[in-house]
PDB file of C-alpha atoms in Angstrom:
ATOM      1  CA  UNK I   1     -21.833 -10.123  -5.929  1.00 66.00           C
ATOM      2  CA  UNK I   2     -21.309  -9.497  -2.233  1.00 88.00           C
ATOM      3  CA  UNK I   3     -18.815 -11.451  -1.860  1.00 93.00           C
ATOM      4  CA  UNK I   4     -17.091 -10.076  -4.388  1.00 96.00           C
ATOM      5  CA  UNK I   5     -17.488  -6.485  -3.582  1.00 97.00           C
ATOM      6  CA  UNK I   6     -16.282  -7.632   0.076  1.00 97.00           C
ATOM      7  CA  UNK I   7     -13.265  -9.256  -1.246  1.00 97.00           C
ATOM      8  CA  UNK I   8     -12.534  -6.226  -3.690  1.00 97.00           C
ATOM      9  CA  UNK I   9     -12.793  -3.851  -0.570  1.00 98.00           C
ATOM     10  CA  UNK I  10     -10.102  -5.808   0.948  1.00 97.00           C
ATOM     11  CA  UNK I  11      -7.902  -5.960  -1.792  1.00 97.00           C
ATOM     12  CA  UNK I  12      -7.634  -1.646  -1.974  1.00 97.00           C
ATOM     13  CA  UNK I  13      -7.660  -1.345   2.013  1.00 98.00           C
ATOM     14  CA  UNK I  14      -5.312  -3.987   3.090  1.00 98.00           C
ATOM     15  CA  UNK I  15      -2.653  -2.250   0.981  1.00 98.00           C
ATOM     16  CA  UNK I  16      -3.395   1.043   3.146  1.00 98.00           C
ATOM     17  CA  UNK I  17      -3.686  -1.218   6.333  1.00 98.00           C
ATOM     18  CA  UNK I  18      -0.171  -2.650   5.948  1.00 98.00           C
ATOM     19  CA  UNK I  19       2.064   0.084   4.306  1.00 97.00           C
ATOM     20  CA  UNK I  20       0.491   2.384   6.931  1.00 97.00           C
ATOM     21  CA  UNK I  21       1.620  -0.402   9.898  1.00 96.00           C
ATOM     22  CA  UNK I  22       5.177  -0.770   8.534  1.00 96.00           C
ATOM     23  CA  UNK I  23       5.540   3.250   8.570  1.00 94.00           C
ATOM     24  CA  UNK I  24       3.943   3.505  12.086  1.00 92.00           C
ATOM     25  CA  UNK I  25       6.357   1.272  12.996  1.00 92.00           C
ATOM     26  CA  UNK I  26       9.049   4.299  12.141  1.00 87.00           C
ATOM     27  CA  UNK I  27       7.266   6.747  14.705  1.00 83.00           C
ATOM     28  CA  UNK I  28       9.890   8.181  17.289  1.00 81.00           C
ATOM     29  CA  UNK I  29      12.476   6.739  15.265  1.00 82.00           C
ATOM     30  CA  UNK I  30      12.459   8.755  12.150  1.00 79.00           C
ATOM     31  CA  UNK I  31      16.099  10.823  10.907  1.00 80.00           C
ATOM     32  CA  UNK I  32      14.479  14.170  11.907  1.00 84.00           C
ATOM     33  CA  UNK I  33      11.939  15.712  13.836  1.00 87.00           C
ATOM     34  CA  UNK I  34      10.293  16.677  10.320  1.00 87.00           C
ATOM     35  CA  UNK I  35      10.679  13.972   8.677  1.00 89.00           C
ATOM     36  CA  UNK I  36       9.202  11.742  11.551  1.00 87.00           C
ATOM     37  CA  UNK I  37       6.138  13.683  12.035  1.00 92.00           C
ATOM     38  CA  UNK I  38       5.905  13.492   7.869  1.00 92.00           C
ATOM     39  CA  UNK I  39       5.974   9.962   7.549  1.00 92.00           C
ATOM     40  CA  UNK I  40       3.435   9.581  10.732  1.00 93.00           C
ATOM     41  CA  UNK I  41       0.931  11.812   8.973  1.00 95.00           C
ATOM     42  CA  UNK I  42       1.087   9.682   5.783  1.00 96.00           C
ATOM     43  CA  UNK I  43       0.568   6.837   8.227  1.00 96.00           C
ATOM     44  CA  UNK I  44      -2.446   8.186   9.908  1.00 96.00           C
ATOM     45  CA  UNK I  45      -3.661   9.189   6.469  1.00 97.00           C
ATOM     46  CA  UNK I  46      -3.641   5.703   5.213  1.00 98.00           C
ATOM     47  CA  UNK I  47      -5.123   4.168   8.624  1.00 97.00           C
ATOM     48  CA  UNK I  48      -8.369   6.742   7.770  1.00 97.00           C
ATOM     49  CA  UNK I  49      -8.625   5.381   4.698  1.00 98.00           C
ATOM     50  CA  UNK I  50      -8.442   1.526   5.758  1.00 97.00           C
ATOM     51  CA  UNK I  51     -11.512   2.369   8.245  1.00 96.00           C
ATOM     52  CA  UNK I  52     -13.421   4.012   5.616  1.00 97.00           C
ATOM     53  CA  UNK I  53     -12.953   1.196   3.926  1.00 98.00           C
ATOM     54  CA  UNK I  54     -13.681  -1.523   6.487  1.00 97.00           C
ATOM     55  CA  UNK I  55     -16.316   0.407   7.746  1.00 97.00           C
ATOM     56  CA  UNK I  56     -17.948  -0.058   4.277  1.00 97.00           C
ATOM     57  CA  UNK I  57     -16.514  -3.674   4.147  1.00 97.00           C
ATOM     58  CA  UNK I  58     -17.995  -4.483   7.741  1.00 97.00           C
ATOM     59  CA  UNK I  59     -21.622  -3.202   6.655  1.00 96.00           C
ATOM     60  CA  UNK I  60     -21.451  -5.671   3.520  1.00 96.00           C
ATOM     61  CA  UNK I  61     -20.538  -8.626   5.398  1.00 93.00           C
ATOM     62  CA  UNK I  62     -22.998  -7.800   8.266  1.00 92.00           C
ATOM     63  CA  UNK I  63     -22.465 -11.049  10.520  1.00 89.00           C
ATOM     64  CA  UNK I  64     -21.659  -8.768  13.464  1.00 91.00           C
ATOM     65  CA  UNK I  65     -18.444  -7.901  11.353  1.00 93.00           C
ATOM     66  CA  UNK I  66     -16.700  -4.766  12.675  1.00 94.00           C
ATOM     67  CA  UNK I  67     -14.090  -2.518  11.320  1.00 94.00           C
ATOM     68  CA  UNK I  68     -11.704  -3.763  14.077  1.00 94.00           C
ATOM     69  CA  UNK I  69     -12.562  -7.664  13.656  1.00 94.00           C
ATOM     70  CA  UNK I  70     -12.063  -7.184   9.409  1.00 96.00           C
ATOM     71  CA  UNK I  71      -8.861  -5.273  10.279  1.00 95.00           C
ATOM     72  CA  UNK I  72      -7.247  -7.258  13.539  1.00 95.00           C
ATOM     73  CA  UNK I  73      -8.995 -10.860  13.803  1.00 95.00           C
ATOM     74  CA  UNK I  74      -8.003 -12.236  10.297  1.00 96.00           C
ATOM     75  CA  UNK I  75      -5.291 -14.799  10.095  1.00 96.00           C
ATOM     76  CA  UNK I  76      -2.406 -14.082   7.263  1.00 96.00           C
ATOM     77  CA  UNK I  77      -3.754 -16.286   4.255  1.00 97.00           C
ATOM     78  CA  UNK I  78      -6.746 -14.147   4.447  1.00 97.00           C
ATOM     79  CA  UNK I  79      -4.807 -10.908   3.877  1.00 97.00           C
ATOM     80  CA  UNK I  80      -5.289  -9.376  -0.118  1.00 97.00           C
ATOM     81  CA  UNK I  81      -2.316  -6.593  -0.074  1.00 98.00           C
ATOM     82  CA  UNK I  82       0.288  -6.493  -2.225  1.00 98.00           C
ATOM     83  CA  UNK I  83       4.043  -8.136  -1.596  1.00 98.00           C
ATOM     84  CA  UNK I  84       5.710  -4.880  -1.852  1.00 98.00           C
ATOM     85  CA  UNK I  85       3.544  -2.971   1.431  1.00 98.00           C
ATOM     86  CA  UNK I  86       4.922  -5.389   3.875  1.00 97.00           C
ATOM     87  CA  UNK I  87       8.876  -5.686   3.173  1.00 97.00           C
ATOM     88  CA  UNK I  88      10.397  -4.426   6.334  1.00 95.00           C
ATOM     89  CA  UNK I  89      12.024  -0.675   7.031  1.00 94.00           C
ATOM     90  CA  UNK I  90      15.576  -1.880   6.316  1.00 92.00           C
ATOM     91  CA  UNK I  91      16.439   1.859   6.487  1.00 94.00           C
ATOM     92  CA  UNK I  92      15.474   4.997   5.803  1.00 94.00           C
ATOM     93  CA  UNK I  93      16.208   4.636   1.945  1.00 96.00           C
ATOM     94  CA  UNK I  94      14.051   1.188   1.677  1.00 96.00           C
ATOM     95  CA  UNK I  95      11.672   2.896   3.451  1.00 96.00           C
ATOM     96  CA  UNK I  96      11.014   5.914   1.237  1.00 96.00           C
ATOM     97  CA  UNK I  97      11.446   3.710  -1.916  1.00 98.00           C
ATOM     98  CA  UNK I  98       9.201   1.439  -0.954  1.00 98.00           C
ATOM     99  CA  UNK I  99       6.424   3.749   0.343  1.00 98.00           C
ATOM    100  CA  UNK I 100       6.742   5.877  -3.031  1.00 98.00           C
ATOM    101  CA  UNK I 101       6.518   2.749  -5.294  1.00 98.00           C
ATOM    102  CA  UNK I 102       3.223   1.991  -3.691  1.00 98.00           C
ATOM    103  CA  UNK I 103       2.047   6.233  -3.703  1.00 98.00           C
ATOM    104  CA  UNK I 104       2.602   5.990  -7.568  1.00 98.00           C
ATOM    105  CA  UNK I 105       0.386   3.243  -7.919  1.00 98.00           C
ATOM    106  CA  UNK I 106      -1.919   4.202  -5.537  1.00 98.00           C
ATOM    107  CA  UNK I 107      -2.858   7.699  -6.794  1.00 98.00           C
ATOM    108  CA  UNK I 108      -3.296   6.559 -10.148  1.00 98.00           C
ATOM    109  CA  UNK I 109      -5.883   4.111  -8.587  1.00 98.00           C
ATOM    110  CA  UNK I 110      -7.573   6.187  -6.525  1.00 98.00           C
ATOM    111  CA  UNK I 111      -8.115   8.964  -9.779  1.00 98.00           C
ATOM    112  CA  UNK I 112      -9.984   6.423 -11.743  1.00 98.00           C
ATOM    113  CA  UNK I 113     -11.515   4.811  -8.701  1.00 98.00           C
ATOM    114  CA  UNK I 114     -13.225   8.611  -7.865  1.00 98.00           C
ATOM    115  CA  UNK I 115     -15.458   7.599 -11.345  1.00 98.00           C
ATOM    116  CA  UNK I 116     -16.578   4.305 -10.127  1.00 98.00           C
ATOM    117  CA  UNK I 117     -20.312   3.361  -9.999  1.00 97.00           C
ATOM    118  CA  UNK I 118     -20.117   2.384  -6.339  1.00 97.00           C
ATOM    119  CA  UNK I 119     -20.771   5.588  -5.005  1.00 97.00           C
ATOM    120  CA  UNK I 120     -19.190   4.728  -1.343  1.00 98.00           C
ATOM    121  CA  UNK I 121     -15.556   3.182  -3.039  1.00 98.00           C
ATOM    122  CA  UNK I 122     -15.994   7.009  -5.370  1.00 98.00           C
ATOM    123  CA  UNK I 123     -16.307   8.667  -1.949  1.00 98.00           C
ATOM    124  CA  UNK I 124     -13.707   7.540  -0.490  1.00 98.00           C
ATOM    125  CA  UNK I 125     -11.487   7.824  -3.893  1.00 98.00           C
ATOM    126  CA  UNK I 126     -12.313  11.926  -3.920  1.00 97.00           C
ATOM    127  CA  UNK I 127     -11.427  11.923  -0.037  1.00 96.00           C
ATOM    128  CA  UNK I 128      -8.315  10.234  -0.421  1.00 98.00           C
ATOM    129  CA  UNK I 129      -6.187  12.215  -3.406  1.00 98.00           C
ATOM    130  CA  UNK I 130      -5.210  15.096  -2.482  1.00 96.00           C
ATOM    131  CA  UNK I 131      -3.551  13.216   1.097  1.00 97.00           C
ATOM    132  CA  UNK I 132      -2.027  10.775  -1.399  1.00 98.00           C
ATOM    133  CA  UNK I 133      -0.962  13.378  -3.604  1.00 97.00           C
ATOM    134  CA  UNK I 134       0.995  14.622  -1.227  1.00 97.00           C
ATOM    135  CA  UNK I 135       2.668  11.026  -0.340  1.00 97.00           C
ATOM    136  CA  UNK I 136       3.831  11.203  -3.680  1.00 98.00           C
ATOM    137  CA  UNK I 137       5.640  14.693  -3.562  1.00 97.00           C
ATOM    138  CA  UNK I 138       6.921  13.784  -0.015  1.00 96.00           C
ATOM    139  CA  UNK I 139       8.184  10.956  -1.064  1.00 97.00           C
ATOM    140  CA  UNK I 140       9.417  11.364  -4.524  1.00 98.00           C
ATOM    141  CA  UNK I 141      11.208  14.157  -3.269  1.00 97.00           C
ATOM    142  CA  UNK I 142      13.683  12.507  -0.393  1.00 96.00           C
ATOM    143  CA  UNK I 143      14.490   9.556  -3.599  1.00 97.00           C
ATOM    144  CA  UNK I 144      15.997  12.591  -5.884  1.00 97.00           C
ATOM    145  CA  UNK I 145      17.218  14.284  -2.610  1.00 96.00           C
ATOM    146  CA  UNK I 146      18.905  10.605  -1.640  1.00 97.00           C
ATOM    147  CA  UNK I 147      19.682   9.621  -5.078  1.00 97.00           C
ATOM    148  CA  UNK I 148      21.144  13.015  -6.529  1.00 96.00           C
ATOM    149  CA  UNK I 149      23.352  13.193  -3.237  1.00 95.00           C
ATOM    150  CA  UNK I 150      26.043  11.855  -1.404  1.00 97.00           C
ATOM    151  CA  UNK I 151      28.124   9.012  -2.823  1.00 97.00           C
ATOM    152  CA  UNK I 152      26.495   6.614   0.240  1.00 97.00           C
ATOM    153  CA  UNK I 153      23.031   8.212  -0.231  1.00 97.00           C
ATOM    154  CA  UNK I 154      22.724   7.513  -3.886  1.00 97.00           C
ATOM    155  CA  UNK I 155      24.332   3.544  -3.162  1.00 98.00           C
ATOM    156  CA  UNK I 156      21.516   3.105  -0.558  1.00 97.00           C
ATOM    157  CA  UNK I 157      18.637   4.352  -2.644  1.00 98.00           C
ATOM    158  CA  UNK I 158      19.808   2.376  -5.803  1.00 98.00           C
ATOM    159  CA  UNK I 159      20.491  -0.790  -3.588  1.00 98.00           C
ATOM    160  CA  UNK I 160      16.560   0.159  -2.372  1.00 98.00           C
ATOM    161  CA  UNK I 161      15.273   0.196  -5.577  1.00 98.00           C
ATOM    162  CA  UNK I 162      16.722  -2.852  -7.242  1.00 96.00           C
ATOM    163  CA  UNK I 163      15.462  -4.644  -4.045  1.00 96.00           C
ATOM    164  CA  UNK I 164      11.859  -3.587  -3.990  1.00 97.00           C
ATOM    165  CA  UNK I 165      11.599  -3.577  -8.066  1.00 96.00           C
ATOM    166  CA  UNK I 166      10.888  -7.199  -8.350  1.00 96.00           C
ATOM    167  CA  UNK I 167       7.758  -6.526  -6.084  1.00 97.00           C
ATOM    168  CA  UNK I 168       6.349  -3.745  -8.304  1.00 97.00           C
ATOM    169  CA  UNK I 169       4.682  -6.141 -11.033  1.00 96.00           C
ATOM    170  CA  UNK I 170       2.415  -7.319  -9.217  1.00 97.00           C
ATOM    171  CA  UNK I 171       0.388  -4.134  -8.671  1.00 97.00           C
ATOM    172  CA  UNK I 172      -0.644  -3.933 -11.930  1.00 97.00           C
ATOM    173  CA  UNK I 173      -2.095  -8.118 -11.232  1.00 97.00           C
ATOM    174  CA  UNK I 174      -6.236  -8.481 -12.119  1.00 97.00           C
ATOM    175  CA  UNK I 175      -7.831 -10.710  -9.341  1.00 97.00           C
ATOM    176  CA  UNK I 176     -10.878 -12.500 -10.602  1.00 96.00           C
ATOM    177  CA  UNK I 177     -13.171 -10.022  -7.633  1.00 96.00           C
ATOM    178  CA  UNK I 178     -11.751  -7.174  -9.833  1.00 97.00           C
ATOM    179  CA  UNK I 179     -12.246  -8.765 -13.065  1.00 97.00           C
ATOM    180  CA  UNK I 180     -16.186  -8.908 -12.472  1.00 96.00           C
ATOM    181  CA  UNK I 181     -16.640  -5.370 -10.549  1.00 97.00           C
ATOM    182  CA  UNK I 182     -14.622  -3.672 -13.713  1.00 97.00           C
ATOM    183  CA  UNK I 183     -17.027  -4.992 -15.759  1.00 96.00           C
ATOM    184  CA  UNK I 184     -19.948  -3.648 -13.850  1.00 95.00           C
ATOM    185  CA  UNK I 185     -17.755  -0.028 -13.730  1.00 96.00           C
ATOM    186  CA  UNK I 186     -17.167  -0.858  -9.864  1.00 97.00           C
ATOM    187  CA  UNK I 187     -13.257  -2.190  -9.952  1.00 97.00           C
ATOM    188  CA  UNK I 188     -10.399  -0.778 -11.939  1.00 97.00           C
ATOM    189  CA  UNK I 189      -8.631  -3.296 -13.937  1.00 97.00           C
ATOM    190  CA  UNK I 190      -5.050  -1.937 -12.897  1.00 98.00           C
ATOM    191  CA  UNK I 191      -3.779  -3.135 -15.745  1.00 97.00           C
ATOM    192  CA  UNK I 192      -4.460  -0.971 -17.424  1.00 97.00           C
ATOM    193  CA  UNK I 193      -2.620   1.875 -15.169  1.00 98.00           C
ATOM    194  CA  UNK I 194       0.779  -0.008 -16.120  1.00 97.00           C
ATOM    195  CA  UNK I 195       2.462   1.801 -18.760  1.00 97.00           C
ATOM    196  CA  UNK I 196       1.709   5.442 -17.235  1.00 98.00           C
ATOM    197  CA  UNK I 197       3.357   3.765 -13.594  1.00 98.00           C
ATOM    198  CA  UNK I 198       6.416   2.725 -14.931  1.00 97.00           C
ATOM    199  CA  UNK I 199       6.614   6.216 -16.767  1.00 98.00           C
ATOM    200  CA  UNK I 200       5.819   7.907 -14.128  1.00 98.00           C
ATOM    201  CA  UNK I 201       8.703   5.694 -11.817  1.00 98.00           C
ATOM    202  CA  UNK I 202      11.042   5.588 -15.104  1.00 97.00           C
ATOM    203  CA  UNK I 203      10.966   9.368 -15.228  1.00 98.00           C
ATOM    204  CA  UNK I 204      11.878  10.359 -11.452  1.00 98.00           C
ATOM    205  CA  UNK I 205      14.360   7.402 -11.159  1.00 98.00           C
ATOM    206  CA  UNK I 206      16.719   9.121 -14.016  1.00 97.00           C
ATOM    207  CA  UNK I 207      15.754  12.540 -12.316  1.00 97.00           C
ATOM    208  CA  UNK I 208      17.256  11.389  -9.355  1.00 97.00           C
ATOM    209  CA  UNK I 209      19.992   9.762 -11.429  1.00 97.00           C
ATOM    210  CA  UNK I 210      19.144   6.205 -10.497  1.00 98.00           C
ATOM    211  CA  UNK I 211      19.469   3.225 -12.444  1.00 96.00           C
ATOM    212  CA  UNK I 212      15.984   1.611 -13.777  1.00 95.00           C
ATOM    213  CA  UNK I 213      16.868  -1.976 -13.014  1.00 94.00           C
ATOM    214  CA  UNK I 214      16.436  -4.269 -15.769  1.00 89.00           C
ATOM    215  CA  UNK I 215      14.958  -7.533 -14.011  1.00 80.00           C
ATOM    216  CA  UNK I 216      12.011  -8.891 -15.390  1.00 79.00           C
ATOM    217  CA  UNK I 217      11.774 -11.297 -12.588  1.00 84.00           C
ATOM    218  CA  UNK I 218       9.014 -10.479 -10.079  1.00 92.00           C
ATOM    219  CA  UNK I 219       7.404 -11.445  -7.172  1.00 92.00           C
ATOM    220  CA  UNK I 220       3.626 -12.161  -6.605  1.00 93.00           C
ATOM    221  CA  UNK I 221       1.131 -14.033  -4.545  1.00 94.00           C
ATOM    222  CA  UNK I 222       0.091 -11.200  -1.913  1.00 96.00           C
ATOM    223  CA  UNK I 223      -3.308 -10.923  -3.368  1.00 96.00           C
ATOM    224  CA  UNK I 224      -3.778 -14.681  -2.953  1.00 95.00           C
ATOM    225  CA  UNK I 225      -2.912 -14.549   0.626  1.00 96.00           C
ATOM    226  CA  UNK I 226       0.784 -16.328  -0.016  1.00 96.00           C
ATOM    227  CA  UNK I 227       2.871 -13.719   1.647  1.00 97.00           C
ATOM    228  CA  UNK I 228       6.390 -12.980   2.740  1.00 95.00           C
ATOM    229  CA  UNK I 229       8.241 -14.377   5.539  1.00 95.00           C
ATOM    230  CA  UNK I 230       7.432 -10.437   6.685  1.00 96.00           C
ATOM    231  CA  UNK I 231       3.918 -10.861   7.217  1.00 96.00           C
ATOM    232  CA  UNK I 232       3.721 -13.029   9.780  1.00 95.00           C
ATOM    233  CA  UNK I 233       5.894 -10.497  12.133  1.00 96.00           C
ATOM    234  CA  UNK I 234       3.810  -7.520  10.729  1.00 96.00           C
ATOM    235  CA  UNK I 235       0.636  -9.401  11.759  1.00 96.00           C
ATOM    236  CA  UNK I 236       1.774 -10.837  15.707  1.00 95.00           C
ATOM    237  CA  UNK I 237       2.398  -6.658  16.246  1.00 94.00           C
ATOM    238  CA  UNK I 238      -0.228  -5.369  14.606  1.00 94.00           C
ATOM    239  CA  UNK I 239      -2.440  -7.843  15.826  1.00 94.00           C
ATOM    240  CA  UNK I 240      -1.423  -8.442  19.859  1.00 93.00           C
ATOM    241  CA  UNK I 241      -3.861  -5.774  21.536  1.00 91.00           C
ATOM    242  CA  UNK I 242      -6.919  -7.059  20.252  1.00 91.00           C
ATOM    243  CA  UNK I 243      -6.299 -10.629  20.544  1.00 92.00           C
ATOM    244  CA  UNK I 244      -4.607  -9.904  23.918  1.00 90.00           C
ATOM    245  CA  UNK I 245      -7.650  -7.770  25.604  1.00 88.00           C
ATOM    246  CA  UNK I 246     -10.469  -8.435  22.780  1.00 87.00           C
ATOM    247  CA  UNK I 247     -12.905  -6.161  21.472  1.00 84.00           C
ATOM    248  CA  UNK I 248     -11.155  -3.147  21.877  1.00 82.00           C
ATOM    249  CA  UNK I 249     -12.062  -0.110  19.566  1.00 81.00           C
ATOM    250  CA  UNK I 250      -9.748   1.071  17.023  1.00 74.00           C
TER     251      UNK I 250
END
């Protein structure tokens, strides 16, 4: 069971870890002052919630396991997040769409993870919705504000979408770590969040007057540590200060 609760931890904080990296990436460089500092905060929102998690991952392991080894000092394979948090900022409109195709997801998550019978993964669920909340109305506002507006606004947010749509199936993918905690009311079987996500995503995409693509073809293997081409980039960046002068503190 420890093993599996340690894997399970990984699986909801390496999806913070990595969408939060690819937006930090963005700081300095956003398309406004606001919007900069915005998309920094969400970072720094999802970087406190990877700690809380490791922190609680770190104690579990015990070995001498720290929050900085769990997060920096693991090569790619043993990565659990999702395909879709580590595609690349290709531009502002990828960015958003691929940041609020994760918030979706992750705030239904986190409301039926606040009711789990691990009282530290509840914690940190309660902690973390109303920031992630927020991700969603940040971000679900610039894809109706991109979609619903200029001629090359609306081309680069639907272009956005049908490239990040095959990566959005795999969310809703039961690992065999989650299959056992959900049966001990630990683990949410996100399968069962699938039908309200797509509504959720169906409903804003014709707000914005986007196209719902129609491929049924998607992508998977992130939660089996078979990544993108992406990750390995993601990782030399992320990883370079603590293999470079070791045992620094995040």
């Amino acid at each position: 069971m420890k093993t599996t609760l340690y894997n399970y931890i990984l699986e909801l904080a390496d999806n913070c870890l990595i969408a939060g990296q690819r937006l930090g990436e963005l700081c300095g460089h956003g398309p406004s002052l606001e919007t900069d500092i915005a998309c920094t905060n969400i970072s720094l929102d999802l970087f406190g919630q990877t700690r809380s998690y490791f922190q609680y991952a770190a104690d579990i392991k015990g070995e001498g396991a720290t929050e900085d080894s769990i997060a920096f000092l693991r090569y790619e394979r043993e990565y659990k997040n999702v395909l879709l948090v580590e595609q690349p900022n290709r531009d502002f409109a990828y960015t958003v769409a691929r940041q609020y195709l994760f918030d979706v997801f992750h705030l239904l998550l986190l409301e039926k993870l606040q009711f789990s019978q691990d009282m530290t993964l509840s914690a940190i669920a309660k902690k973390s919705i109303k920031e992630v909340s927020y991700h969603v109305r940040f971000t679900g506002d610039w894809i109706k504000r991109l979609g619903d507006g200029t001629e090359e606004s609306y081309a680069k947010m639907q272009a956005a979408i049908d490239g990040l749509w095959t990566y959005t199936n795999e969310l809703f993918e039961v690992t065999e770590d989650a299959k056992v905690l959900a049966e001990e009311g630990i683990a949410i079987d996100v399968s069962t969040l699938k039908d309200a996500y797509y509504e959720k995503v169906t409903s804003l995409l014709e707000e914005a007057t986007l196209t719902v693509p129609e491929s049924n073809y998607f992508q998977k293997g992130g939660k089996a540590g078979i990544h993108t081409e992406h990750m390995g980039y993601l990782l030399a960046d992320m990883q370079y200060m603590q293999r470079a002068y070791p045992n620094m503190k995040w």
